[in-house]
mmCIF file of C-alpha atoms in Angstrom:
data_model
loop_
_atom_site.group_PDB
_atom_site.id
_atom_site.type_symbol
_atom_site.label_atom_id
_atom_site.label_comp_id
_atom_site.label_asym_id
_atom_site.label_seq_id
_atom_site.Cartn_x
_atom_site.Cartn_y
_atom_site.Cartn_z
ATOM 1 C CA UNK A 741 22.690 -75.018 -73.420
ATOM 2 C CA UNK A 742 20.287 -78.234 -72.898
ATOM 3 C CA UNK A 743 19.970 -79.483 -76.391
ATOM 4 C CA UNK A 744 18.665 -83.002 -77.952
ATOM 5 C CA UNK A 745 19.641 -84.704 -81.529
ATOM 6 C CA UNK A 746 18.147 -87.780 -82.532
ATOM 7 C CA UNK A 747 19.688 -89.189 -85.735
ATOM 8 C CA UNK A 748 19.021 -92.565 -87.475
ATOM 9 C CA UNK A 749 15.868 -92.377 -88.884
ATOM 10 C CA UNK A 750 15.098 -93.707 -92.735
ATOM 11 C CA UNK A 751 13.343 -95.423 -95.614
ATOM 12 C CA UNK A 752 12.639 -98.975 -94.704
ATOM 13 C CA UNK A 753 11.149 -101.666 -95.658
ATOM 14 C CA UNK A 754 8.753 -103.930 -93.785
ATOM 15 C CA UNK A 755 10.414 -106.299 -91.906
ATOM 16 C CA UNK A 756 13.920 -104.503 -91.488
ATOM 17 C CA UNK A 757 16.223 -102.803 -88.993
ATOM 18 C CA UNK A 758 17.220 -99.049 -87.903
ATOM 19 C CA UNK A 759 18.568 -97.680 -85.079
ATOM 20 C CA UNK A 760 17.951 -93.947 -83.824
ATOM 21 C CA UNK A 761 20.334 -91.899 -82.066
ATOM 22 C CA UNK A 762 19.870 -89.413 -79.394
ATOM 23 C CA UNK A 763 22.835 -87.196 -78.331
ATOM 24 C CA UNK A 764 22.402 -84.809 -75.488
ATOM 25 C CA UNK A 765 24.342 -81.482 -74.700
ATOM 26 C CA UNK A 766 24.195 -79.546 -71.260
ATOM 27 C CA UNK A 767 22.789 -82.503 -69.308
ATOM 28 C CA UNK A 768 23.953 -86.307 -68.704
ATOM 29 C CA UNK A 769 21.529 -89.430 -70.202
ATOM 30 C CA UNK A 770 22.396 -91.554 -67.472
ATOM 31 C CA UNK A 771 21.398 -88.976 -64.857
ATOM 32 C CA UNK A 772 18.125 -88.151 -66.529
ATOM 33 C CA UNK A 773 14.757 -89.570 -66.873
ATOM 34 C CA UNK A 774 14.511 -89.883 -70.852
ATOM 35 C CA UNK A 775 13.182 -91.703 -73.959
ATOM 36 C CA UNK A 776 11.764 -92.263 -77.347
ATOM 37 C CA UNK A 777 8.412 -90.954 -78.717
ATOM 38 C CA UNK A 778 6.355 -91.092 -81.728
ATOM 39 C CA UNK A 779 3.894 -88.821 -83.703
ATOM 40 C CA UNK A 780 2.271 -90.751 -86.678
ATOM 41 C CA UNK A 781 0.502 -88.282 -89.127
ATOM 42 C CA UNK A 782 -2.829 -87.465 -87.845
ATOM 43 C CA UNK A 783 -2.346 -89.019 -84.260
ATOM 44 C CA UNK A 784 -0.945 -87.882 -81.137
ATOM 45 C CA UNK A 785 2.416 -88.578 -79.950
ATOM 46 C CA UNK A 786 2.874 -91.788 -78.331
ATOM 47 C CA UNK A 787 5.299 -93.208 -75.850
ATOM 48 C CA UNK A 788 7.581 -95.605 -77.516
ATOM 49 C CA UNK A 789 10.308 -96.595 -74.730
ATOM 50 C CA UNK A 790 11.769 -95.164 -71.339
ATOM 51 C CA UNK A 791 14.652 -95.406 -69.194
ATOM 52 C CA UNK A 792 14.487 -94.534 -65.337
ATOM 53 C CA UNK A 793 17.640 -92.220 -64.239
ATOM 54 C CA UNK A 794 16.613 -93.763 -60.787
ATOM 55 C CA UNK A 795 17.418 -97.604 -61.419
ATOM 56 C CA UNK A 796 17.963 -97.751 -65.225
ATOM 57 C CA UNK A 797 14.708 -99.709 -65.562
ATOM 58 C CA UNK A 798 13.458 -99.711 -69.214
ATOM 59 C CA UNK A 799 9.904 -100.185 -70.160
ATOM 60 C CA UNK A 800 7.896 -100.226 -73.385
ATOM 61 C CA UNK A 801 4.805 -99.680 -75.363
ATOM 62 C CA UNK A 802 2.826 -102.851 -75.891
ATOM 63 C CA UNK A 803 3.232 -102.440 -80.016
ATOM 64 C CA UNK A 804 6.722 -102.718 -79.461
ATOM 65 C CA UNK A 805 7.950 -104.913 -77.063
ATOM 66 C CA UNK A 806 9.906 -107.335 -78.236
ATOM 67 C CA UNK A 807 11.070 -105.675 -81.019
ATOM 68 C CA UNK A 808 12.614 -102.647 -80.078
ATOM 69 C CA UNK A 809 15.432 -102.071 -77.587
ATOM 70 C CA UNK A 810 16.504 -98.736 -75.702
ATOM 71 C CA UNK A 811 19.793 -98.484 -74.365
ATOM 72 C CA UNK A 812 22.528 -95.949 -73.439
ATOM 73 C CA UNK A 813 26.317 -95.074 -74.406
ATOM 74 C CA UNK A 814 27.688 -92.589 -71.636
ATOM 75 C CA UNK A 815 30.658 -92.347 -72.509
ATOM 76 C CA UNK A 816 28.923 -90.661 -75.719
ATOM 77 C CA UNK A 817 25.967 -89.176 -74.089
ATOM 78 C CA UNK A 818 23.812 -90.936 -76.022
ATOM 79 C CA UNK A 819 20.477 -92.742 -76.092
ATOM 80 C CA UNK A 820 19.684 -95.238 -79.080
ATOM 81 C CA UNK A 821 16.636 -96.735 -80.141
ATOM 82 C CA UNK A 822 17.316 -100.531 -82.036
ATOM 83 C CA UNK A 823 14.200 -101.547 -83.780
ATOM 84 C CA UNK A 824 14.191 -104.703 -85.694
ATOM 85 C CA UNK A 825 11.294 -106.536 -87.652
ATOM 86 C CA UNK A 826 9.762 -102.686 -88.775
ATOM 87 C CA UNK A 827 6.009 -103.022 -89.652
ATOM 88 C CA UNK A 828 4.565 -100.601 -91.302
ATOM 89 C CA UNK A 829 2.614 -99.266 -88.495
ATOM 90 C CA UNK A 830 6.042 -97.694 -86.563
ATOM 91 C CA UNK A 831 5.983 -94.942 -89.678
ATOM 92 C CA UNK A 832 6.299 -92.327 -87.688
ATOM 93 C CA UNK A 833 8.896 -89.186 -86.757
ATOM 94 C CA UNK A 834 10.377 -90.435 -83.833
ATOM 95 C CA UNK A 835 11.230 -87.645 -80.881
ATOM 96 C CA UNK A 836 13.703 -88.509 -78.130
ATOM 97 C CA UNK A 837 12.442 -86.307 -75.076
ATOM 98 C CA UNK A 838 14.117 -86.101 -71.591
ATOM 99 C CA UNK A 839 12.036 -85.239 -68.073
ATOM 100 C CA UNK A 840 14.322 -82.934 -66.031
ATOM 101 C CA UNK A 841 11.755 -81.859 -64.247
ATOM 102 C CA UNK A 842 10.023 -84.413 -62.128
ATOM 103 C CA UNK A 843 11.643 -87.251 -60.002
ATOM 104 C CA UNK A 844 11.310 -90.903 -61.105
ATOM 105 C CA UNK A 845 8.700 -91.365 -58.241
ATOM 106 C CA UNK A 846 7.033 -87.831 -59.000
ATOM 107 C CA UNK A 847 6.472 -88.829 -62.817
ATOM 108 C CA UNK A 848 3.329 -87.480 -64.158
ATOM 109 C CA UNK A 849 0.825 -90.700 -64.431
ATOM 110 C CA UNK A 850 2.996 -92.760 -62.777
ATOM 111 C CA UNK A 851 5.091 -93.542 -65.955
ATOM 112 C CA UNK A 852 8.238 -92.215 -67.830
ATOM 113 C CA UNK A 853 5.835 -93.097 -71.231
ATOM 114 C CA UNK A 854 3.888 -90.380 -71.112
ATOM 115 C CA UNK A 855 5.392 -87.167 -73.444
ATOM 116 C CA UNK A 856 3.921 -84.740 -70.558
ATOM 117 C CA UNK A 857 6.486 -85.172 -68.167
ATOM 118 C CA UNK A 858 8.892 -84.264 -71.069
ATOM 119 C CA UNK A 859 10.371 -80.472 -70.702
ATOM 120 C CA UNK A 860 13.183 -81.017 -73.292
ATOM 121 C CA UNK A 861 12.417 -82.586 -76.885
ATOM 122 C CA UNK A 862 14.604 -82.865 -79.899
ATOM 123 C CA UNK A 863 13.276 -81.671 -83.155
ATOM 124 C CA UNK A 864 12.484 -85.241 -84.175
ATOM 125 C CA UNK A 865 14.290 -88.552 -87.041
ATOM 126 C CA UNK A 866 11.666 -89.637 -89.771
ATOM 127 C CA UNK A 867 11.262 -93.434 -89.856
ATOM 128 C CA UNK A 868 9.399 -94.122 -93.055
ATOM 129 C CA UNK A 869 8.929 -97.991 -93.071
ATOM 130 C CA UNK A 870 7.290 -99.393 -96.897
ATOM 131 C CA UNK A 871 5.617 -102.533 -97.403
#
């Protein structure tokens, strides 16, 4: 069964650190296309970061580069998300979505940022960051 956790997500307050966790089951992180998106309430979800099952390239949204940092643990099947220096703006619930689907040079738009090449999402981590 192709299933995705993500884990991590909290109260924080401006200016501090979290990490979210994504564990698969029934398919491998490091042979899949995958990443972190947002929804903020009353906006549509966002791309936040990606890695390419191609090269391991990692790329990120402009309101978060340099901040936030997307890596991988296969030995755990995991994908984590380290964001550091929280504004209040990242308040969001936080998906971790994989692209099964499409080849890294067949991505819709071009991009692994985009949640439409996505065919498997978890259910989602609330990051609640306070000022």
């Amino acid at each position: 069964q192709v299933k995705i956790v993500e884990s991590g997500g909290a109260l924080v307050q401006s200016g501090g650190s979290l990490r979210l966790s994504c564990t698969a089951s029934g398919f491998f992180v490091d042979k899949t296309t995958i990443g972190w998106f947002r929804q903020a309430p009353g906006k549509q979800r966002e791309g936040v970061s990606c890695m390419k099952k191609s090269d391991g390239s990692t790329y990120y949204a402009d309101s978060v580069k340099g901040r936030f940092t997307i890596s991988r643990d296969n030995d755990h099947n995991t994908l984590y998300l380290q964001m550091n220096s929280l504004k209040r703006e990242d308040t969001a619930v936080y998906y971790c979505g994989a692209i099964r689907s499409h080849e890294d040079h067949d991505l819709p738009l071009g991009t692994c940022l985009v949640h439409v090449g996505v065919d498997v999402w978890g259910e989602g981590t609330l990051v609640n960051v306070s000022s």
